[in-house]
């Protein structure tokens, strides 16, 4: 037998499988990522995304808290750590890839930016495929699948109250309330369940998708 992958051989009875060796993430334009801020520089953040080089998230490539579309000022540069600081997890998108393998990121969408009140699970990048939607809800949780093999699980942010139009300001207000409100025990339990499901899928070397996570979650609910 000849495997198409280079990795560790595992044999269970007559079943032989090859678990591929860990590999670095190779960024592609349009990939949705979950990364961790490792340093803050003048007018940019360096974000660890599991590739050979950290991604660069420019100050001009993130939305301001007010949603204003304007040129960033020196005052904005001085308050960058109020937006996101070292150690924060962020969701962003690859905007440009350089010949050397580095990449420029952006987080202009209201659904992107700093992540709070959740947990991160690292999975082999091969188990997260590129698809139409990398955000989906499972129970009372929201799952963000990073193509770089980082999965974020958090409490679902409640919909905008009072029939308000879903403007950037309204969405940002909801995110701020989410950050300021601690998770209740039931939500923590559900987050832990979804995290365990993702870990089990990885152990079985199954793709981590909306269908596999959601199907396993419904099965757990049926079993009580």
PDB file of C-alpha atoms in Angstrom:
ATOM      1  CA  UNK A   1       0.000   0.000   0.000  1.00  0.00           C
ATOM      2  CA  UNK A   2       1.184   3.526  -0.819  1.00  0.00           C
ATOM      3  CA  UNK A   3      -0.316   6.495   1.005  1.00  0.00           C
ATOM      4  CA  UNK A   4      -0.974   9.797  -0.731  1.00  0.00           C
ATOM      5  CA  UNK A   5      -0.035  11.594   2.512  1.00  0.00           C
ATOM      6  CA  UNK A   6       3.137  11.805   4.584  1.00  0.00           C
ATOM      7  CA  UNK A   7       2.416  11.141   8.234  1.00  0.00           C
ATOM      8  CA  UNK A   8       2.029   8.681  11.075  1.00  0.00           C
ATOM      9  CA  UNK A   9       0.604   5.228  10.351  1.00  0.00           C
ATOM     10  CA  UNK A  10      -2.186   3.979  12.632  1.00  0.00           C
ATOM     11  CA  UNK A  11      -3.593   0.471  12.455  1.00  0.00           C
ATOM     12  CA  UNK A  12      -6.788  -0.804  14.071  1.00  0.00           C
ATOM     13  CA  UNK A  13      -7.398  -4.477  13.202  1.00  0.00           C
ATOM     14  CA  UNK A  14      -7.419  -4.519   9.410  1.00  0.00           C
ATOM     15  CA  UNK A  15      -7.925  -0.729   9.073  1.00  0.00           C
ATOM     16  CA  UNK A  16      -4.756   1.180   8.223  1.00  0.00           C
ATOM     17  CA  UNK A  17      -4.819   4.968   8.210  1.00  0.00           C
ATOM     18  CA  UNK A  18      -2.223   7.718   7.867  1.00  0.00           C
ATOM     19  CA  UNK A  19      -2.516  10.866   9.969  1.00  0.00           C
ATOM     20  CA  UNK A  20      -0.671  13.619   8.072  1.00  0.00           C
ATOM     21  CA  UNK A  21       2.084  15.606   9.738  1.00  0.00           C
ATOM     22  CA  UNK A  22       1.196  19.101  10.931  1.00  0.00           C
ATOM     23  CA  UNK A  23       1.775  21.709   8.255  1.00  0.00           C
ATOM     24  CA  UNK A  24       1.935  25.459   8.150  1.00  0.00           C
ATOM     25  CA  UNK A  25      -1.055  27.340   6.855  1.00  0.00           C
ATOM     26  CA  UNK A  26      -0.595  28.824   3.364  1.00  0.00           C
ATOM     27  CA  UNK A  27      -2.773  31.955   3.120  1.00  0.00           C
ATOM     28  CA  UNK A  28      -5.056  32.585   0.160  1.00  0.00           C
ATOM     29  CA  UNK A  29      -6.968  35.761  -0.643  1.00  0.00           C
ATOM     30  CA  UNK A  30     -10.485  35.616   0.829  1.00  0.00           C
ATOM     31  CA  UNK A  31      -9.709  33.088   3.585  1.00  0.00           C
ATOM     32  CA  UNK A  32     -11.503  33.735   6.865  1.00  0.00           C
ATOM     33  CA  UNK A  33      -9.072  33.321   9.762  1.00  0.00           C
ATOM     34  CA  UNK A  34      -9.052  33.281  13.535  1.00  0.00           C
ATOM     35  CA  UNK A  35      -5.726  34.623  14.758  1.00  0.00           C
ATOM     36  CA  UNK A  36      -4.080  35.973  17.890  1.00  0.00           C
ATOM     37  CA  UNK A  37      -2.520  39.407  18.170  1.00  0.00           C
ATOM     38  CA  UNK A  38       1.162  38.997  19.037  1.00  0.00           C
ATOM     39  CA  UNK A  39       2.397  42.589  18.802  1.00  0.00           C
ATOM     40  CA  UNK A  40       1.188  46.138  18.247  1.00  0.00           C
ATOM     41  CA  UNK A  41       3.180  48.495  16.044  1.00  0.00           C
ATOM     42  CA  UNK A  42       2.651  51.932  14.614  1.00  0.00           C
ATOM     43  CA  UNK A  43      -0.526  51.721  12.523  1.00  0.00           C
ATOM     44  CA  UNK A  44      -0.649  47.904  12.444  1.00  0.00           C
ATOM     45  CA  UNK A  45      -1.111  44.718  14.463  1.00  0.00           C
ATOM     46  CA  UNK A  46       0.888  41.520  13.886  1.00  0.00           C
ATOM     47  CA  UNK A  47      -1.442  38.521  14.052  1.00  0.00           C
ATOM     48  CA  UNK A  48      -0.324  34.908  14.486  1.00  0.00           C
ATOM     49  CA  UNK A  49      -2.267  32.834  11.931  1.00  0.00           C
ATOM     50  CA  UNK A  50      -0.268  29.598  11.904  1.00  0.00           C
ATOM     51  CA  UNK A  51       1.717  30.455   8.753  1.00  0.00           C
ATOM     52  CA  UNK A  52       5.429  31.028   8.265  1.00  0.00           C
ATOM     53  CA  UNK A  53       4.949  34.764   8.853  1.00  0.00           C
ATOM     54  CA  UNK A  54       2.457  36.647  11.025  1.00  0.00           C
ATOM     55  CA  UNK A  55      -0.332  38.402   9.163  1.00  0.00           C
ATOM     56  CA  UNK A  56      -0.320  42.186   9.165  1.00  0.00           C
ATOM     57  CA  UNK A  57      -3.557  43.919  10.089  1.00  0.00           C
ATOM     58  CA  UNK A  58      -3.288  47.610   9.285  1.00  0.00           C
ATOM     59  CA  UNK A  59      -5.118  50.249  11.305  1.00  0.00           C
ATOM     60  CA  UNK A  60      -6.742  51.415   8.073  1.00  0.00           C
ATOM     61  CA  UNK A  61      -8.069  47.859   7.517  1.00  0.00           C
ATOM     62  CA  UNK A  62     -10.254  47.690  10.638  1.00  0.00           C
ATOM     63  CA  UNK A  63     -13.563  49.408  11.259  1.00  0.00           C
ATOM     64  CA  UNK A  64     -13.608  52.188  13.807  1.00  0.00           C
ATOM     65  CA  UNK A  65     -15.937  51.697  16.814  1.00  0.00           C
ATOM     66  CA  UNK A  66     -18.228  54.402  15.415  1.00  0.00           C
ATOM     67  CA  UNK A  67     -18.238  52.856  11.939  1.00  0.00           C
ATOM     68  CA  UNK A  68     -16.944  56.111  10.425  1.00  0.00           C
ATOM     69  CA  UNK A  69     -15.262  55.880   7.042  1.00  0.00           C
ATOM     70  CA  UNK A  70     -12.392  58.334   7.341  1.00  0.00           C
ATOM     71  CA  UNK A  71      -8.627  58.610   7.240  1.00  0.00           C
ATOM     72  CA  UNK A  72      -7.026  57.266  10.409  1.00  0.00           C
ATOM     73  CA  UNK A  73      -5.332  59.916  12.533  1.00  0.00           C
ATOM     74  CA  UNK A  74      -2.385  59.952  14.930  1.00  0.00           C
ATOM     75  CA  UNK A  75      -4.911  59.859  17.770  1.00  0.00           C
ATOM     76  CA  UNK A  76      -6.333  56.607  16.378  1.00  0.00           C
ATOM     77  CA  UNK A  77      -2.809  55.156  16.330  1.00  0.00           C
ATOM     78  CA  UNK A  78      -2.312  56.034  20.000  1.00  0.00           C
ATOM     79  CA  UNK A  79      -5.498  54.173  21.023  1.00  0.00           C
ATOM     80  CA  UNK A  80      -4.873  50.983  19.033  1.00  0.00           C
ATOM     81  CA  UNK A  81      -4.666  48.850  22.181  1.00  0.00           C
ATOM     82  CA  UNK A  82      -8.196  49.943  23.063  1.00  0.00           C
ATOM     83  CA  UNK A  83      -9.339  48.212  19.864  1.00  0.00           C
ATOM     84  CA  UNK A  84      -7.286  45.042  20.331  1.00  0.00           C
ATOM     85  CA  UNK A  85      -4.135  44.252  22.259  1.00  0.00           C
ATOM     86  CA  UNK A  86      -1.550  41.490  22.567  1.00  0.00           C
ATOM     87  CA  UNK A  87      -3.170  38.136  23.341  1.00  0.00           C
ATOM     88  CA  UNK A  88      -6.579  39.034  21.894  1.00  0.00           C
ATOM     89  CA  UNK A  89      -8.139  36.653  19.394  1.00  0.00           C
ATOM     90  CA  UNK A  90      -9.525  38.279  16.262  1.00  0.00           C
ATOM     91  CA  UNK A  91     -11.405  37.117  13.205  1.00  0.00           C
ATOM     92  CA  UNK A  92     -10.233  38.607   9.938  1.00  0.00           C
ATOM     93  CA  UNK A  93      -9.880  37.926   6.227  1.00  0.00           C
ATOM     94  CA  UNK A  94      -6.843  37.633   3.958  1.00  0.00           C
ATOM     95  CA  UNK A  95      -6.763  40.682   1.703  1.00  0.00           C
ATOM     96  CA  UNK A  96      -3.448  40.226  -0.084  1.00  0.00           C
ATOM     97  CA  UNK A  97      -0.671  37.628  -0.236  1.00  0.00           C
ATOM     98  CA  UNK A  98       2.944  38.597  -0.934  1.00  0.00           C
ATOM     99  CA  UNK A  99       5.452  36.587  -2.967  1.00  0.00           C
ATOM    100  CA  UNK A 100       7.398  35.773   0.202  1.00  0.00           C
ATOM    101  CA  UNK A 101       4.341  34.135   1.806  1.00  0.00           C
ATOM    102  CA  UNK A 102       3.304  36.981   4.089  1.00  0.00           C
ATOM    103  CA  UNK A 103      -0.187  38.431   3.942  1.00  0.00           C
ATOM    104  CA  UNK A 104      -2.184  41.574   4.622  1.00  0.00           C
ATOM    105  CA  UNK A 105      -5.413  41.148   6.574  1.00  0.00           C
ATOM    106  CA  UNK A 106      -8.578  43.179   6.964  1.00  0.00           C
ATOM    107  CA  UNK A 107     -11.455  43.214   9.461  1.00  0.00           C
ATOM    108  CA  UNK A 108     -13.809  45.811   8.013  1.00  0.00           C
ATOM    109  CA  UNK A 109     -16.981  43.758   8.410  1.00  0.00           C
ATOM    110  CA  UNK A 110     -19.086  44.223  11.548  1.00  0.00           C
ATOM    111  CA  UNK A 111     -18.805  40.455  12.127  1.00  0.00           C
ATOM    112  CA  UNK A 112     -15.017  40.626  12.241  1.00  0.00           C
ATOM    113  CA  UNK A 113     -12.642  41.982  14.850  1.00  0.00           C
ATOM    114  CA  UNK A 114     -11.901  41.166  18.464  1.00  0.00           C
ATOM    115  CA  UNK A 115     -13.429  38.019  19.983  1.00  0.00           C
ATOM    116  CA  UNK A 116     -14.585  37.757  23.593  1.00  0.00           C
ATOM    117  CA  UNK A 117     -16.388  35.387  25.997  1.00  0.00           C
ATOM    118  CA  UNK A 118     -15.490  32.210  24.177  1.00  0.00           C
ATOM    119  CA  UNK A 119     -12.943  29.432  23.820  1.00  0.00           C
ATOM    120  CA  UNK A 120     -10.498  28.516  21.090  1.00  0.00           C
ATOM    121  CA  UNK A 121      -9.868  25.021  19.721  1.00  0.00           C
ATOM    122  CA  UNK A 122      -6.929  24.285  17.432  1.00  0.00           C
ATOM    123  CA  UNK A 123      -7.490  21.603  14.816  1.00  0.00           C
ATOM    124  CA  UNK A 124      -5.449  20.313  11.852  1.00  0.00           C
ATOM    125  CA  UNK A 125      -5.919  22.743   8.977  1.00  0.00           C
ATOM    126  CA  UNK A 126      -6.821  19.869   6.670  1.00  0.00           C
ATOM    127  CA  UNK A 127     -10.050  19.353   8.641  1.00  0.00           C
ATOM    128  CA  UNK A 128     -11.360  22.873   7.947  1.00  0.00           C
ATOM    129  CA  UNK A 129     -12.275  23.274   4.293  1.00  0.00           C
ATOM    130  CA  UNK A 130     -13.092  26.504   2.500  1.00  0.00           C
ATOM    131  CA  UNK A 131     -16.874  26.948   2.325  1.00  0.00           C
ATOM    132  CA  UNK A 132     -19.509  29.654   1.851  1.00  0.00           C
ATOM    133  CA  UNK A 133     -20.108  30.321   5.533  1.00  0.00           C
ATOM    134  CA  UNK A 134     -17.560  29.945   8.305  1.00  0.00           C
ATOM    135  CA  UNK A 135     -19.948  31.402  10.922  1.00  0.00           C
ATOM    136  CA  UNK A 136     -22.830  29.247  12.130  1.00  0.00           C
ATOM    137  CA  UNK A 137     -24.967  28.760  15.212  1.00  0.00           C
ATOM    138  CA  UNK A 138     -25.244  25.561  17.243  1.00  0.00           C
ATOM    139  CA  UNK A 139     -27.775  25.733  20.050  1.00  0.00           C
ATOM    140  CA  UNK A 140     -27.086  28.974  21.909  1.00  0.00           C
ATOM    141  CA  UNK A 141     -23.486  29.141  20.676  1.00  0.00           C
ATOM    142  CA  UNK A 142     -21.806  30.587  17.591  1.00  0.00           C
ATOM    143  CA  UNK A 143     -18.903  28.771  15.937  1.00  0.00           C
ATOM    144  CA  UNK A 144     -16.305  30.506  13.776  1.00  0.00           C
ATOM    145  CA  UNK A 145     -14.200  28.173  11.618  1.00  0.00           C
ATOM    146  CA  UNK A 146     -10.820  29.635  10.708  1.00  0.00           C
ATOM    147  CA  UNK A 147      -9.334  28.167   7.540  1.00  0.00           C
ATOM    148  CA  UNK A 148      -6.000  28.251   9.391  1.00  0.00           C
ATOM    149  CA  UNK A 149      -7.222  25.530  11.753  1.00  0.00           C
ATOM    150  CA  UNK A 150      -8.374  27.711  14.650  1.00  0.00           C
ATOM    151  CA  UNK A 151     -11.988  27.331  15.781  1.00  0.00           C
ATOM    152  CA  UNK A 152     -13.674  29.897  18.025  1.00  0.00           C
ATOM    153  CA  UNK A 153     -16.789  29.024  20.079  1.00  0.00           C
ATOM    154  CA  UNK A 154     -18.791  31.682  21.915  1.00  0.00           C
ATOM    155  CA  UNK A 155     -22.257  32.568  23.151  1.00  0.00           C
ATOM    156  CA  UNK A 156     -24.523  33.727  20.323  1.00  0.00           C
ATOM    157  CA  UNK A 157     -24.977  37.501  20.400  1.00  0.00           C
ATOM    158  CA  UNK A 158     -28.722  38.266  20.750  1.00  0.00           C
ATOM    159  CA  UNK A 159     -30.434  39.898  17.761  1.00  0.00           C
ATOM    160  CA  UNK A 160     -30.825  43.664  17.707  1.00  0.00           C
ATOM    161  CA  UNK A 161     -33.735  44.695  19.917  1.00  0.00           C
ATOM    162  CA  UNK A 162     -36.699  46.836  19.026  1.00  0.00           C
ATOM    163  CA  UNK A 163     -36.568  46.164  15.294  1.00  0.00           C
ATOM    164  CA  UNK A 164     -33.563  48.436  14.844  1.00  0.00           C
ATOM    165  CA  UNK A 165     -31.883  48.510  11.474  1.00  0.00           C
ATOM    166  CA  UNK A 166     -28.739  46.359  11.504  1.00  0.00           C
ATOM    167  CA  UNK A 167     -26.296  49.236  11.132  1.00  0.00           C
ATOM    168  CA  UNK A 168     -22.628  48.963  12.038  1.00  0.00           C
ATOM    169  CA  UNK A 169     -23.256  50.985  15.212  1.00  0.00           C
ATOM    170  CA  UNK A 170     -26.100  48.675  16.296  1.00  0.00           C
ATOM    171  CA  UNK A 171     -24.050  45.527  15.637  1.00  0.00           C
ATOM    172  CA  UNK A 172     -21.065  47.003  17.489  1.00  0.00           C
ATOM    173  CA  UNK A 173     -23.302  47.897  20.429  1.00  0.00           C
ATOM    174  CA  UNK A 174     -24.467  44.279  20.600  1.00  0.00           C
ATOM    175  CA  UNK A 175     -20.856  43.064  20.562  1.00  0.00           C
ATOM    176  CA  UNK A 176     -19.928  45.414  23.390  1.00  0.00           C
ATOM    177  CA  UNK A 177     -22.831  44.166  25.518  1.00  0.00           C
ATOM    178  CA  UNK A 178     -21.708  40.619  24.759  1.00  0.00           C
ATOM    179  CA  UNK A 179     -18.154  41.410  25.926  1.00  0.00           C
ATOM    180  CA  UNK A 180     -19.391  43.012  29.144  1.00  0.00           C
ATOM    181  CA  UNK A 181     -21.847  40.234  30.072  1.00  0.00           C
ATOM    182  CA  UNK A 182     -20.377  37.039  31.600  1.00  0.00           C
ATOM    183  CA  UNK A 183     -21.640  33.663  30.389  1.00  0.00           C
ATOM    184  CA  UNK A 184     -24.225  31.932  32.582  1.00  0.00           C
ATOM    185  CA  UNK A 185     -23.622  28.287  33.639  1.00  0.00           C
ATOM    186  CA  UNK A 186     -25.951  26.821  30.994  1.00  0.00           C
ATOM    187  CA  UNK A 187     -24.145  28.660  28.195  1.00  0.00           C
ATOM    188  CA  UNK A 188     -20.765  27.577  29.582  1.00  0.00           C
ATOM    189  CA  UNK A 189     -22.049  23.990  29.538  1.00  0.00           C
ATOM    190  CA  UNK A 190     -23.108  24.276  25.880  1.00  0.00           C
ATOM    191  CA  UNK A 191     -19.810  25.866  24.881  1.00  0.00           C
ATOM    192  CA  UNK A 192     -18.016  22.972  26.591  1.00  0.00           C
ATOM    193  CA  UNK A 193     -20.205  20.466  24.729  1.00  0.00           C
ATOM    194  CA  UNK A 194     -19.474  22.032  21.327  1.00  0.00           C
ATOM    195  CA  UNK A 195     -15.780  22.133  22.194  1.00  0.00           C
ATOM    196  CA  UNK A 196     -15.878  18.415  23.077  1.00  0.00           C
ATOM    197  CA  UNK A 197     -17.659  17.664  19.793  1.00  0.00           C
ATOM    198  CA  UNK A 198     -14.956  19.468  17.812  1.00  0.00           C
ATOM    199  CA  UNK A 199     -12.291  17.555  19.747  1.00  0.00           C
ATOM    200  CA  UNK A 200     -14.024  14.249  19.013  1.00  0.00           C
ATOM    201  CA  UNK A 201     -14.251  15.059  15.286  1.00  0.00           C
ATOM    202  CA  UNK A 202     -10.516  15.778  15.283  1.00  0.00           C
ATOM    203  CA  UNK A 203      -9.796  12.522  17.102  1.00  0.00           C
ATOM    204  CA  UNK A 204     -11.802  10.655  14.452  1.00  0.00           C
ATOM    205  CA  UNK A 205     -10.121  12.740  11.747  1.00  0.00           C
ATOM    206  CA  UNK A 206     -13.467  14.010  10.450  1.00  0.00           C
ATOM    207  CA  UNK A 207     -13.931  17.384   8.798  1.00  0.00           C
ATOM    208  CA  UNK A 208     -15.110  20.150  11.130  1.00  0.00           C
ATOM    209  CA  UNK A 209     -18.104  21.678   9.326  1.00  0.00           C
ATOM    210  CA  UNK A 210     -21.529  23.108  10.101  1.00  0.00           C
ATOM    211  CA  UNK A 211     -23.066  19.741   9.225  1.00  0.00           C
ATOM    212  CA  UNK A 212     -20.774  17.537  11.312  1.00  0.00           C
ATOM    213  CA  UNK A 213     -20.792  19.783  14.398  1.00  0.00           C
ATOM    214  CA  UNK A 214     -24.527  20.484  14.184  1.00  0.00           C
ATOM    215  CA  UNK A 215     -25.381  16.818  13.583  1.00  0.00           C
ATOM    216  CA  UNK A 216     -23.355  15.645  16.576  1.00  0.00           C
ATOM    217  CA  UNK A 217     -24.878  18.379  18.757  1.00  0.00           C
ATOM    218  CA  UNK A 218     -28.433  17.332  17.839  1.00  0.00           C
ATOM    219  CA  UNK A 219     -27.527  13.703  18.556  1.00  0.00           C
ATOM    220  CA  UNK A 220     -26.269  14.679  22.013  1.00  0.00           C
ATOM    221  CA  UNK A 221     -29.516  16.557  22.684  1.00  0.00           C
ATOM    222  CA  UNK A 222     -31.569  13.506  21.677  1.00  0.00           C
ATOM    223  CA  UNK A 223     -29.539  11.324  24.047  1.00  0.00           C
ATOM    224  CA  UNK A 224     -30.043  13.836  26.848  1.00  0.00           C
TER     225      UNK A 224
END
